[in-house]
XYZ file of C-alpha atoms in Angstrom:
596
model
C 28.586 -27.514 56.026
C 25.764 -29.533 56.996
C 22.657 -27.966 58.294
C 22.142 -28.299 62.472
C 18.536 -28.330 63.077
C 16.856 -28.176 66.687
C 13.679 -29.367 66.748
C 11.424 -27.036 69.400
C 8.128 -28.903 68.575
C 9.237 -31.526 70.097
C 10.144 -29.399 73.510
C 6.486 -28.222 73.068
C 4.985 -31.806 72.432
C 7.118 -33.168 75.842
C 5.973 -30.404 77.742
C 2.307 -30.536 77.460
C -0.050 -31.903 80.648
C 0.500 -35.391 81.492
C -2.525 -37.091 81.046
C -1.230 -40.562 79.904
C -1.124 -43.361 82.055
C 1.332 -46.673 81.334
C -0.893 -48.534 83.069
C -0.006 -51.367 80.389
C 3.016 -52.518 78.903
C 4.703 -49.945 76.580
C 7.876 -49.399 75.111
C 8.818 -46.051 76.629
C 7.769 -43.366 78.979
C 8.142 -39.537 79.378
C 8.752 -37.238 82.562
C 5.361 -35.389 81.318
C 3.624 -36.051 78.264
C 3.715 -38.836 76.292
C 7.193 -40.754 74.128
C 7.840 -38.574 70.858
C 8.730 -42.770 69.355
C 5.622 -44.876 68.745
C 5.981 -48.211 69.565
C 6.822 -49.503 66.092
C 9.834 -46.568 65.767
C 12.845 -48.005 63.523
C 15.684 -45.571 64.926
C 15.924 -41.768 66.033
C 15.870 -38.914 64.331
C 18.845 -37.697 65.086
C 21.315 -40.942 63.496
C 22.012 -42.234 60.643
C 20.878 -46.019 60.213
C 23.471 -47.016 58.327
C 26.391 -45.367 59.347
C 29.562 -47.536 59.033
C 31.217 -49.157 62.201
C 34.932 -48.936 62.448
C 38.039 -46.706 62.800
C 39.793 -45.429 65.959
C 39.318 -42.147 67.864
C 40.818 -40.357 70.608
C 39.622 -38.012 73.052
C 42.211 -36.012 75.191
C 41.618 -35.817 79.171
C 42.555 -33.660 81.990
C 44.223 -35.082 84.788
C 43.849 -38.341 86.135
C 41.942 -41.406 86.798
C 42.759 -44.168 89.396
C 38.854 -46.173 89.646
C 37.202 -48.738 87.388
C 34.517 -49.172 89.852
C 31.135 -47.549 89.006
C 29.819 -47.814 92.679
C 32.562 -46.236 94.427
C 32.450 -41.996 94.406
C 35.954 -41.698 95.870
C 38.520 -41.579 93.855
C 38.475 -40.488 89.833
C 36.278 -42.690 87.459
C 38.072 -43.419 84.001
C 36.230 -41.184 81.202
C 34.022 -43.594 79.250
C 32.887 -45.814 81.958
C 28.990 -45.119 81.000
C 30.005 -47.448 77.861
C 30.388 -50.252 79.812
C 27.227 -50.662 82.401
C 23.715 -50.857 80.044
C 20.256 -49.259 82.194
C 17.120 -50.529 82.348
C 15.909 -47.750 79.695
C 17.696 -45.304 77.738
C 17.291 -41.570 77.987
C 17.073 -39.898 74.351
C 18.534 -36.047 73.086
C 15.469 -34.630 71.423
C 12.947 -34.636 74.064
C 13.211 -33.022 77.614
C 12.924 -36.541 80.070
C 12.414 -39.623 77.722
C 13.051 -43.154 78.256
C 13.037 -46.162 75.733
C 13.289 -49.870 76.369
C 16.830 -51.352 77.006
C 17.604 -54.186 78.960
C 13.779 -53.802 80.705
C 11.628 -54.189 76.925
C 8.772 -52.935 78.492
C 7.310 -51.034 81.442
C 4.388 -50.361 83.475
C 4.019 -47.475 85.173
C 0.507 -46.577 87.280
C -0.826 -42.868 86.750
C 0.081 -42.227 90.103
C 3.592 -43.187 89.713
C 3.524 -45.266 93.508
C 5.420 -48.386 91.582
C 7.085 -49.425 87.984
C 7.438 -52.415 86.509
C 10.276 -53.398 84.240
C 9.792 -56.691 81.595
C 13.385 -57.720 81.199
C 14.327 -58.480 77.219
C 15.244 -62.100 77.106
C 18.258 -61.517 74.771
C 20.228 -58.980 77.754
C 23.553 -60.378 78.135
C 26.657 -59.619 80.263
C 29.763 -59.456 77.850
C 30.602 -62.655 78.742
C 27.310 -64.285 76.902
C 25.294 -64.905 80.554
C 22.163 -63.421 81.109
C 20.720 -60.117 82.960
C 18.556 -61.447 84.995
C 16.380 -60.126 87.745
C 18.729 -60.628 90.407
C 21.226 -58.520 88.994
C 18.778 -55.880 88.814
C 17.988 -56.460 92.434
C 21.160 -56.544 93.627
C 22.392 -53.157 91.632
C 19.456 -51.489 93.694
C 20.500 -52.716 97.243
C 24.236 -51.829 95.992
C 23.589 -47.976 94.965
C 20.949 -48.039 97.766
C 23.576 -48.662 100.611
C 26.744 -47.909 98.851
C 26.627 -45.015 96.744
C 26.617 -41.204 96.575
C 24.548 -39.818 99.142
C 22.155 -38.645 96.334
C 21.715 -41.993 94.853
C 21.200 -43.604 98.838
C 18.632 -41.344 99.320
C 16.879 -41.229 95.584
C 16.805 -45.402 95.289
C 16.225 -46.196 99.080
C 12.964 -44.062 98.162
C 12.274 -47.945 97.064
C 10.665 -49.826 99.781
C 9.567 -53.345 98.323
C 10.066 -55.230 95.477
C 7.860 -58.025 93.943
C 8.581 -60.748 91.147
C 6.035 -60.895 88.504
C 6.294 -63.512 85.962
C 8.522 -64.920 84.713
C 10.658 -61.777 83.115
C 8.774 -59.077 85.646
C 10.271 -57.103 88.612
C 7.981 -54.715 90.449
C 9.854 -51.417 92.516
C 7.240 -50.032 94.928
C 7.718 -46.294 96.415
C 7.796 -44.874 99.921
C 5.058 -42.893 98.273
C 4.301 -41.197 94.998
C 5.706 -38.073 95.635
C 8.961 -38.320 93.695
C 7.244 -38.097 90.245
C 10.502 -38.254 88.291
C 11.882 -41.618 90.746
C 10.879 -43.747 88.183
C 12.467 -42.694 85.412
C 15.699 -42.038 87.063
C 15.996 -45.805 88.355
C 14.544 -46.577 84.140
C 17.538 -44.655 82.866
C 20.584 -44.113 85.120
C 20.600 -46.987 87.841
C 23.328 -48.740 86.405
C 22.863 -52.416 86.322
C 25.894 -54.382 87.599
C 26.866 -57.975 87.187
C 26.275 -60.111 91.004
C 28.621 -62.499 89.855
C 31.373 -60.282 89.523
C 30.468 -57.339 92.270
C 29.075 -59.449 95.232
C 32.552 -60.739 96.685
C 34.014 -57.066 95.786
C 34.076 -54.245 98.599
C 32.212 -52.013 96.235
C 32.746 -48.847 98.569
C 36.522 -49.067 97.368
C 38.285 -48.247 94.289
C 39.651 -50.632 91.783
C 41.472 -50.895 88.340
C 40.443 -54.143 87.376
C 38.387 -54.229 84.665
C 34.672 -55.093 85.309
C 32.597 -56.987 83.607
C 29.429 -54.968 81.618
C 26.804 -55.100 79.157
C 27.134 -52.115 77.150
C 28.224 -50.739 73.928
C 31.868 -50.791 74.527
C 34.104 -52.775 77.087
C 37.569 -52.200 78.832
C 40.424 -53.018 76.211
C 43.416 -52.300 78.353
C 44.196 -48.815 80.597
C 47.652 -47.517 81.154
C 46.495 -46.396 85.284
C 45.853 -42.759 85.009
C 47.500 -41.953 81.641
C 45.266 -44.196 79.051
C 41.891 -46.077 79.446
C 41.292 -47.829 75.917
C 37.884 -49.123 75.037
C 36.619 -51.590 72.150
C 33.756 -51.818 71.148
C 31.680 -54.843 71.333
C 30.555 -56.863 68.392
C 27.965 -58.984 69.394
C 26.600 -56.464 71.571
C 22.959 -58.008 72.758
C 21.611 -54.302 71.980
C 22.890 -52.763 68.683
C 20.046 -53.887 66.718
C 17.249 -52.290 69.354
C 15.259 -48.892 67.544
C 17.176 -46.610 70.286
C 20.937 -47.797 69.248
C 20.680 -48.258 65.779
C 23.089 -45.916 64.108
C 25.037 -45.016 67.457
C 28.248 -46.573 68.726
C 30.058 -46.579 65.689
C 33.226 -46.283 66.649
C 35.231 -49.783 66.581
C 37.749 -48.367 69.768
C 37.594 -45.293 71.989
C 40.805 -44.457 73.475
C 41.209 -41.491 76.416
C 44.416 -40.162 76.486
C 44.965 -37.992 79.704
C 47.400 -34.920 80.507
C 48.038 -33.094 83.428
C 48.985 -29.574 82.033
C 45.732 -27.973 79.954
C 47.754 -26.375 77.901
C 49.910 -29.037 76.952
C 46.256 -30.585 76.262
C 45.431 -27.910 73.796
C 48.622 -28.440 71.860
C 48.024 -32.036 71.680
C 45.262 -31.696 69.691
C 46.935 -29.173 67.410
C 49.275 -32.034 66.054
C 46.643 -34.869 66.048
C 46.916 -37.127 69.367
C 43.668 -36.673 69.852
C 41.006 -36.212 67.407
C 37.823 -34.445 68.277
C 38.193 -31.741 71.621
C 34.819 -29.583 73.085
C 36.716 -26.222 73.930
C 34.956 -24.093 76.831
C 37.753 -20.922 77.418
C 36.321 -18.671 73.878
C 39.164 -16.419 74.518
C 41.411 -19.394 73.471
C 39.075 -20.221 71.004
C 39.189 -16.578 69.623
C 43.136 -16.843 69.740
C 44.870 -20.322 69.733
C 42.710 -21.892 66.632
C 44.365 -20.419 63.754
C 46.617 -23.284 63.304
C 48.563 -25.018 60.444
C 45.504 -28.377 60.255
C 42.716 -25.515 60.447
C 44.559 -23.764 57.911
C 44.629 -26.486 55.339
C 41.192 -27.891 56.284
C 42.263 -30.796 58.303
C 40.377 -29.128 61.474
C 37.040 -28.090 61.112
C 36.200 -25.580 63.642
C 32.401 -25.103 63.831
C 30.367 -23.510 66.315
C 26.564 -24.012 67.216
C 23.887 -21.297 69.301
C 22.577 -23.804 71.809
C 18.849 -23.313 74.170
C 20.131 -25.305 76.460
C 20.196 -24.530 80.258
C 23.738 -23.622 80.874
C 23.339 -24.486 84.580
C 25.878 -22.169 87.578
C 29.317 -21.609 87.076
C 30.495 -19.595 89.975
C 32.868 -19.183 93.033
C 31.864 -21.099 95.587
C 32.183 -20.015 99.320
C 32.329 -22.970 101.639
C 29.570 -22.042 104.190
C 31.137 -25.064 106.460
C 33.353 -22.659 107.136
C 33.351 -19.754 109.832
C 34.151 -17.531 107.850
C 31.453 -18.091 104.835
C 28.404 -18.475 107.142
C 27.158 -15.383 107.100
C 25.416 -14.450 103.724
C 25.749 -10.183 103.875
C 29.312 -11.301 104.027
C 28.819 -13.580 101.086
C 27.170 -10.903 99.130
C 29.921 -8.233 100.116
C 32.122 -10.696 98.031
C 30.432 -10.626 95.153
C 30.577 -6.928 95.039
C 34.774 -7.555 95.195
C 34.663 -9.596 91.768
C 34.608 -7.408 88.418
C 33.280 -9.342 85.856
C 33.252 -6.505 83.054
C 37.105 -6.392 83.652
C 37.494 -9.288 83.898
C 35.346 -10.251 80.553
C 36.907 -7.580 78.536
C 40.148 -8.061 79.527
C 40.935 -11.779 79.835
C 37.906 -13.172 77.372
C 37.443 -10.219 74.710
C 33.675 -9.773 75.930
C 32.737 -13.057 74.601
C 30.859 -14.198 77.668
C 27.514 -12.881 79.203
C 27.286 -12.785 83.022
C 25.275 -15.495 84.817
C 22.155 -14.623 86.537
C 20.657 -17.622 87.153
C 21.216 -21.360 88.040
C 19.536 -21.863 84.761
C 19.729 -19.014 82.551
C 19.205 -19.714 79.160
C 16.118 -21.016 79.348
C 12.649 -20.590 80.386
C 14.102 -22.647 83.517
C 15.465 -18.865 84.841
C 13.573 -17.056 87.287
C 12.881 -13.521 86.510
C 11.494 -10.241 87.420
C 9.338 -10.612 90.452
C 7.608 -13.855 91.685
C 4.193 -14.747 90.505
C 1.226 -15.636 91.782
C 1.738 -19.197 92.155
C 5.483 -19.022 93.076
C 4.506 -16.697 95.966
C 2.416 -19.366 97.089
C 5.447 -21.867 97.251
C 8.023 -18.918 98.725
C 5.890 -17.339 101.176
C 5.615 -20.942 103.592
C 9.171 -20.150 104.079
C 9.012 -16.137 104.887
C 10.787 -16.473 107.728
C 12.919 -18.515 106.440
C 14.601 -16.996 103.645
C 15.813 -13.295 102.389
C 13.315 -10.856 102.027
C 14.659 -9.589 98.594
C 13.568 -12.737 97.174
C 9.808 -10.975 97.506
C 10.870 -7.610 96.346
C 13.602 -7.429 93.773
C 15.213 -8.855 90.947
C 18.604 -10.439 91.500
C 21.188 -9.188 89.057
C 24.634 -9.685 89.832
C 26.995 -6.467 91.065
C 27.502 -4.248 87.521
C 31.024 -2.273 87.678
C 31.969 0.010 84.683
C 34.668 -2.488 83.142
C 37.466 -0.330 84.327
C 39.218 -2.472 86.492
C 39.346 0.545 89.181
C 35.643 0.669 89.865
C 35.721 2.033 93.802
C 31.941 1.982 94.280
C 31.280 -1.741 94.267
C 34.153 -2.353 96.882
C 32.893 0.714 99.025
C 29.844 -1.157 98.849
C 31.964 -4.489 99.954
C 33.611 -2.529 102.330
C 29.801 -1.023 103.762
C 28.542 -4.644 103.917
C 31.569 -6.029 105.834
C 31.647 -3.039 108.316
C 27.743 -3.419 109.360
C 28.889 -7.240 110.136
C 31.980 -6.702 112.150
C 34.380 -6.154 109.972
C 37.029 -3.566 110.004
C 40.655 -3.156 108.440
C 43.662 -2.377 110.987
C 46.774 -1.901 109.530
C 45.656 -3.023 105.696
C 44.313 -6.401 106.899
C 40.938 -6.784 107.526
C 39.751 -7.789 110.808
C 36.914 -9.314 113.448
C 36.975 -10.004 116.940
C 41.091 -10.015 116.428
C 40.744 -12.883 113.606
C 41.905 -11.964 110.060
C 39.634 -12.596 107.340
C 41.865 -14.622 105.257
C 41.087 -18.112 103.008
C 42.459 -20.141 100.604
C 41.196 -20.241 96.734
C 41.785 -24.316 95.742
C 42.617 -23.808 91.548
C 42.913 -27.411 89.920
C 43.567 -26.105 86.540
C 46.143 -23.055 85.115
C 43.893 -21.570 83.156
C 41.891 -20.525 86.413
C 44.181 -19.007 87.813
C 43.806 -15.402 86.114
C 40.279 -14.787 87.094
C 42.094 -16.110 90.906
C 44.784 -13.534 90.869
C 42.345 -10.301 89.375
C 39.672 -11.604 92.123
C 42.856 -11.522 94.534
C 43.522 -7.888 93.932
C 40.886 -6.516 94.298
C 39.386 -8.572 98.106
C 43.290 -7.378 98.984
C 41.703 -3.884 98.433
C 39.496 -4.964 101.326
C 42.319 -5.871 103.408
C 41.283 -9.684 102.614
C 44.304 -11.987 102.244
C 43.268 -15.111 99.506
C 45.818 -17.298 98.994
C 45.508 -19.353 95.478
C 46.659 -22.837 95.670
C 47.152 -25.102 92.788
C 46.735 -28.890 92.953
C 46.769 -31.862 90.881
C 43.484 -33.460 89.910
C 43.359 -36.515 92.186
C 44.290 -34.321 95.105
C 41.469 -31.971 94.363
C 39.275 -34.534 93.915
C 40.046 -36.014 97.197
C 39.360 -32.459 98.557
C 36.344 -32.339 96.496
C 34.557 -35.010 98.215
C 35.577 -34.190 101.843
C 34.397 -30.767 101.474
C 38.192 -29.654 102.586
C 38.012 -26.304 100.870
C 37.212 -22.436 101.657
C 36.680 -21.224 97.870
C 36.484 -23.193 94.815
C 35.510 -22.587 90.877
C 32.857 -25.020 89.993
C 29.904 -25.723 87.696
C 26.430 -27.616 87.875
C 24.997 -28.496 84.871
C 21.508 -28.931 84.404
C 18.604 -30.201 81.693
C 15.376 -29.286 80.802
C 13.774 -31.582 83.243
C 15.714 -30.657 86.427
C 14.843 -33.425 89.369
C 16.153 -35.595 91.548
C 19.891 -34.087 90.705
C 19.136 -31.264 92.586
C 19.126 -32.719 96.095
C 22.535 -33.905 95.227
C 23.184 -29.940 94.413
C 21.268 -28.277 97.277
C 20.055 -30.939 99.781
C 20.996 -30.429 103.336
C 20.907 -34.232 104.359
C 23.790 -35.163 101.617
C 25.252 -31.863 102.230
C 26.338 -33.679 105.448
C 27.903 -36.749 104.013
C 31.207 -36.795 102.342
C 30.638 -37.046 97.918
C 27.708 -35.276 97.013
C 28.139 -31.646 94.644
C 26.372 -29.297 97.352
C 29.931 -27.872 97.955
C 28.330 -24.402 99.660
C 27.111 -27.007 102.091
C 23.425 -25.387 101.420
C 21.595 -26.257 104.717
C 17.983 -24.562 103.962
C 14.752 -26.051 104.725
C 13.309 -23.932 102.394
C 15.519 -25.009 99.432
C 14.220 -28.485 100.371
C 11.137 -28.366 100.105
C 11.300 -26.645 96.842
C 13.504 -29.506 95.738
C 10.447 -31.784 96.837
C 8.040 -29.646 95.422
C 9.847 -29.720 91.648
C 10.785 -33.901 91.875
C 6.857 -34.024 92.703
C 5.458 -31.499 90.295
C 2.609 -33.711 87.822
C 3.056 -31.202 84.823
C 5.204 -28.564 83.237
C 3.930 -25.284 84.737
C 4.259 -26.815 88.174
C 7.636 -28.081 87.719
C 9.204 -24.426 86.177
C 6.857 -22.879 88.623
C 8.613 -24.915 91.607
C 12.585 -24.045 89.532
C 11.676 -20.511 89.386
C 10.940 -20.526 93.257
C 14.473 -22.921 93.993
C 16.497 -20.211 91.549
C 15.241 -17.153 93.748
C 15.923 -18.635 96.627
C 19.396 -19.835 95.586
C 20.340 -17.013 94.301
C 19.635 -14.541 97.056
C 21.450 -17.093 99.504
C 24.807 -15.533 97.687
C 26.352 -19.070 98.056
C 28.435 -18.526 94.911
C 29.576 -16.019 93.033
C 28.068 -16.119 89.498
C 30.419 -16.252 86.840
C 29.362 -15.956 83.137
C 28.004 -18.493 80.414
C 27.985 -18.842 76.816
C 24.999 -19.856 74.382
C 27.617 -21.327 71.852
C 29.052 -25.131 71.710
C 32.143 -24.479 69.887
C 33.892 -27.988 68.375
C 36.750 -28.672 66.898
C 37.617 -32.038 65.068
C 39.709 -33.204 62.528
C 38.211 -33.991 59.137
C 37.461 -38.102 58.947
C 34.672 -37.615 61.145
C 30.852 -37.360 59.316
C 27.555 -37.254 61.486
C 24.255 -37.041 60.595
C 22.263 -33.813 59.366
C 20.130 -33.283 62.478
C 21.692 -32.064 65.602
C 18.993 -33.279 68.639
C 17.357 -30.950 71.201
C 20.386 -30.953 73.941
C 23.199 -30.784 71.008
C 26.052 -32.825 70.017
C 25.684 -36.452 70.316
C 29.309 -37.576 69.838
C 28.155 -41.581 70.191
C 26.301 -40.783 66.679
C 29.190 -39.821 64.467
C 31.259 -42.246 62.190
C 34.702 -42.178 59.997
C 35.531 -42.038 57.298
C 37.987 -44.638 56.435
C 39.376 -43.270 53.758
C 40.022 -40.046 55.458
C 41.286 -41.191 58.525
């Protein structure tokens, strides 16, 4: 087994003070600090050079997909579409927030971070041999600026003017220079979009048509939500640049998509798919002892990670009546026993969430300090007092499955807000407390029915519905739920992402991922205060304030996390020795032919 390596001198390079300024033209730029890649790099660390192109693989897919369009946020995007659309810059895995040249060569970016510049490389091409020029750069900003998420509306529009400078030059001045991470997130995920091909388009609707890109890989033919096949392309303008050399190996990518997870599982099992990520460890514990892993066909191999693992939790719809109030919230949380649960459905193999980036150094803990106290205590007023005084750690019961003093405590809570039970239902103001728990996949559905039982202890009725995918993502985006399982994920250089988490203003518009429909001026500021944070310390110092505050809101229920990437694969695949910062790079693996 080859050796997986993590590299945390780099984290401690990327994280040092900020002192460099791109005030010139240079080949790549950091969040804080300065590139890990001199200018004269040949490829990262993390590839192999030389790996061989060709061969087929296949990824298996939950669910559904019925949109090719890359502007459009309703409806579900085909897996793979990043392939298609090239950025500006692209982000690397072993450094916190880095950014290389792409279709901009080079960039100049003032100390103060008011403006950036991006030199366009002469040789970016559309798939159909025509140029990027600046105008498609221009018009993918206006188009994500007016026509995207709410998060991306309000991140771009942040862009106020734009200047032409020479002959390859375009110049995106800020509102102000605030935002310290805006520019790299229009360097490295504003994707840029052919004019010629989206300007006659209503880009706000969805479409199967397949578009025309830049990137790695290009639409082959789809099968509308079953198959979305992908080849890859040959004379792609990029393949020879330092930051794709060895990546993209793959000749075609194929995602095949099923609508029962465990029909998904089993798929793999017999080879229709070939390499599958699996999250539920008690299947991993218990389904993997199969005939391929037996003979050595499957390699199963799993990886400690220092990753942020981001929330996974229960989320309680605050839009709702019933969820506004947050001592109700918390008398929830009280209702859902995680030991049981862990012991008896996942044979203790996860550890209980108690942060929105536990983990890492990201998670708050213990009391606030000094300088987070001066961030929290604007907002006294504002937000819970506990946030001051204690430590938040989720509701402990003793694993039984019978534990009566958390749901006396429940049952304490709800009675100081109103709450009482008459005749076995509970009951305010003659309204029943009684919501609906929207379950997209089957395998969610245990932790559903054990959470059930006991809230039915508390005379609360939860119904648990199951939908298919594109109806809960239509649901999804409207906001049309009371409780829902979901998960943020997060990196090492939170930012701009978490307005589209938390924010209030695109809590009120229809697509963003603040499904607790957060509406906290405190929490926005802090968001401000991270996104403008000129070094390390003050960014984790602004997190840690954001995670207290989060957390003692009781928007979710925290669920539980594992420190593990566990992989399964069958045995063609190779990949090179070292294993980057964030983990598992997928794009830099190969086949072997003569396996396959």
């Amino acid at each position: 087994m080859k050796k997986f390596l993590i590299a945390f001198t780099i984290l401690t390079s990327i994280i040092a003070l900020n002192k460099h300024a791109y005030s010139e033209k240079v080949h790549g730029i950091a969040m804080h600090g300065t590139p890990k890649y001199a200018s004269d790099f040949e490829n990262l660390d993390y590839v192999n050079p030389n790996a061989p192109k060709g061969g087929t693989v296949k990824f298996g897919s939950y669910g559904s997909f019925d949109n090719l369009n890359r502007v459009a946020f309703k409806g579900s995007k085909a897996a793979g579409l990043g392939y298609v659309n090239d950025t500006l810059m692209r982000r690397v895995w072993d450094e916190a927030f880095s950014l290389y040249g792409l279709i901009a060569e080079k960039v100049e970016l003032p100390e103060d971070r008011s403006s950036i510049t991006f030199y366009l490389n002469s040789n970016a091409t559309f798939h159909d041999g025509s140029p990027i020029t600046r105008d498609d750069v221009l018009f993918s900003l206006e188009t994500f600026q007016t026509k995207g998420t709410p998060n991306q509306k309000k991140t771009y529009g942040k862009v106020v003017e734009t200047q032409l400078i020479g002959n390859d030059g375009i110049k995106m001045i800020f509102e102000n220079n605030e935002d310290k991470e805006l520019p790299l997130i229009i360097a490295g995920f504003l994707p840029i979009i052919p004019k010629k091909f989206y300007e006659n388009l209503d880009v706000t609707k969805t479409f199967l048509d397949i578009p025309l890109g830049s990137g790695p890989y290009q639409v082959d033919s789809l099968d509308p939500g079953r198959q979305i096949k992908y080849k890859r392309v040959e004379n792609y303008w990029a393949k020879d640049l330092p930051v794709n050399k060895g990546l993209y190996n793959f000749d075609t990518i194929i995602y095949d998509y099923y609508k029962d997870s465990n029909v998904l599982v089993e798929a793999f099992k017999v080879g229709e798919y070939d390499f599958r990520r699996e999250y539920n460890v008690k299947r991993w514990l218990s389904e993997y002892d199969f005939k391929a892993v037996q003979n050595g066909e499957v390699i199963l191999t799993e990886m400690n990670n220092d990753r942020p693992v981001g929330m996974n939790g229960l989320v309680m719809n605050t839009r709702r009546d019933i969820f506004n109030n947050r001592n109700v919230r918390l008398a929830l949380s009280y209702a859902y026993d995680h030991e049981w649960i862990n012991k008896t459905i996942y044979q203790n193999a996860y550890v209980r969430t108690d942060s929105y980036f536990d983990n890492s150094p990201l998670a708050s803990s213990g009391l606030p300090s000094k300088n987070e106290l001066e961030l929290l205590n604007v907002w006294k007023d504002e937000i819970p007092a506990e946030v001051f005084t204690e430590t938040f750690t989720p509701p402990i019961t003793d694993g039984s499955g019978n534990d009566r003093k958390n749901l006396l405590k429940a049952k304490e809570i709800l009675e100081k807000e109103g709450w009482f039970v008459e005749n076995g239902k509970l009951i305010k103001d003659g309204k029943e407390f009684k919501f609906e728990f929207l379950i997209v996949s089957p395998s969610d559905e245990k932790i559903a029915l054990a959470y059930q039982s006991n809230l039915k202890k508390l005379g609360i009725t939860m119904d648990v519905r199951t939908v298919d995918s594109s109806q809960y993502q239509e649901r999804l985006l409207s906001y049309d739920f009371d409780m829902i399982k979901r998960y943020w994920g997060v990196s090492l250089s939170p930012g701009n992402e978490q307005q589209f988490y938390w924010g209030s203003e695109v809590g009120q518009k229809d697509g963003s991922r603040n499904y607790p429909g957060i509406n906290s001026p405190a929490v926005d500021a802090l968001i401000e205060k991270l996104i403008s944070a000129t070094n390390r310390e003050e960014l984790t110092t602004a997190i840690h304030a954001l995670d207290r505050v989060l957390l003692w809101g009781h928007y979710v229920v925290p669920l539980y996390h594992s420190n593990k990437d566990r992989i399964a694969y069958w045995d063609f695949f190779e990949y090179p020795d070292e294993i980057p910062l964030y983990g598992i790079v997928i794009e830099s693996w190969w086949i072997n032919k003569d396996k396959q």
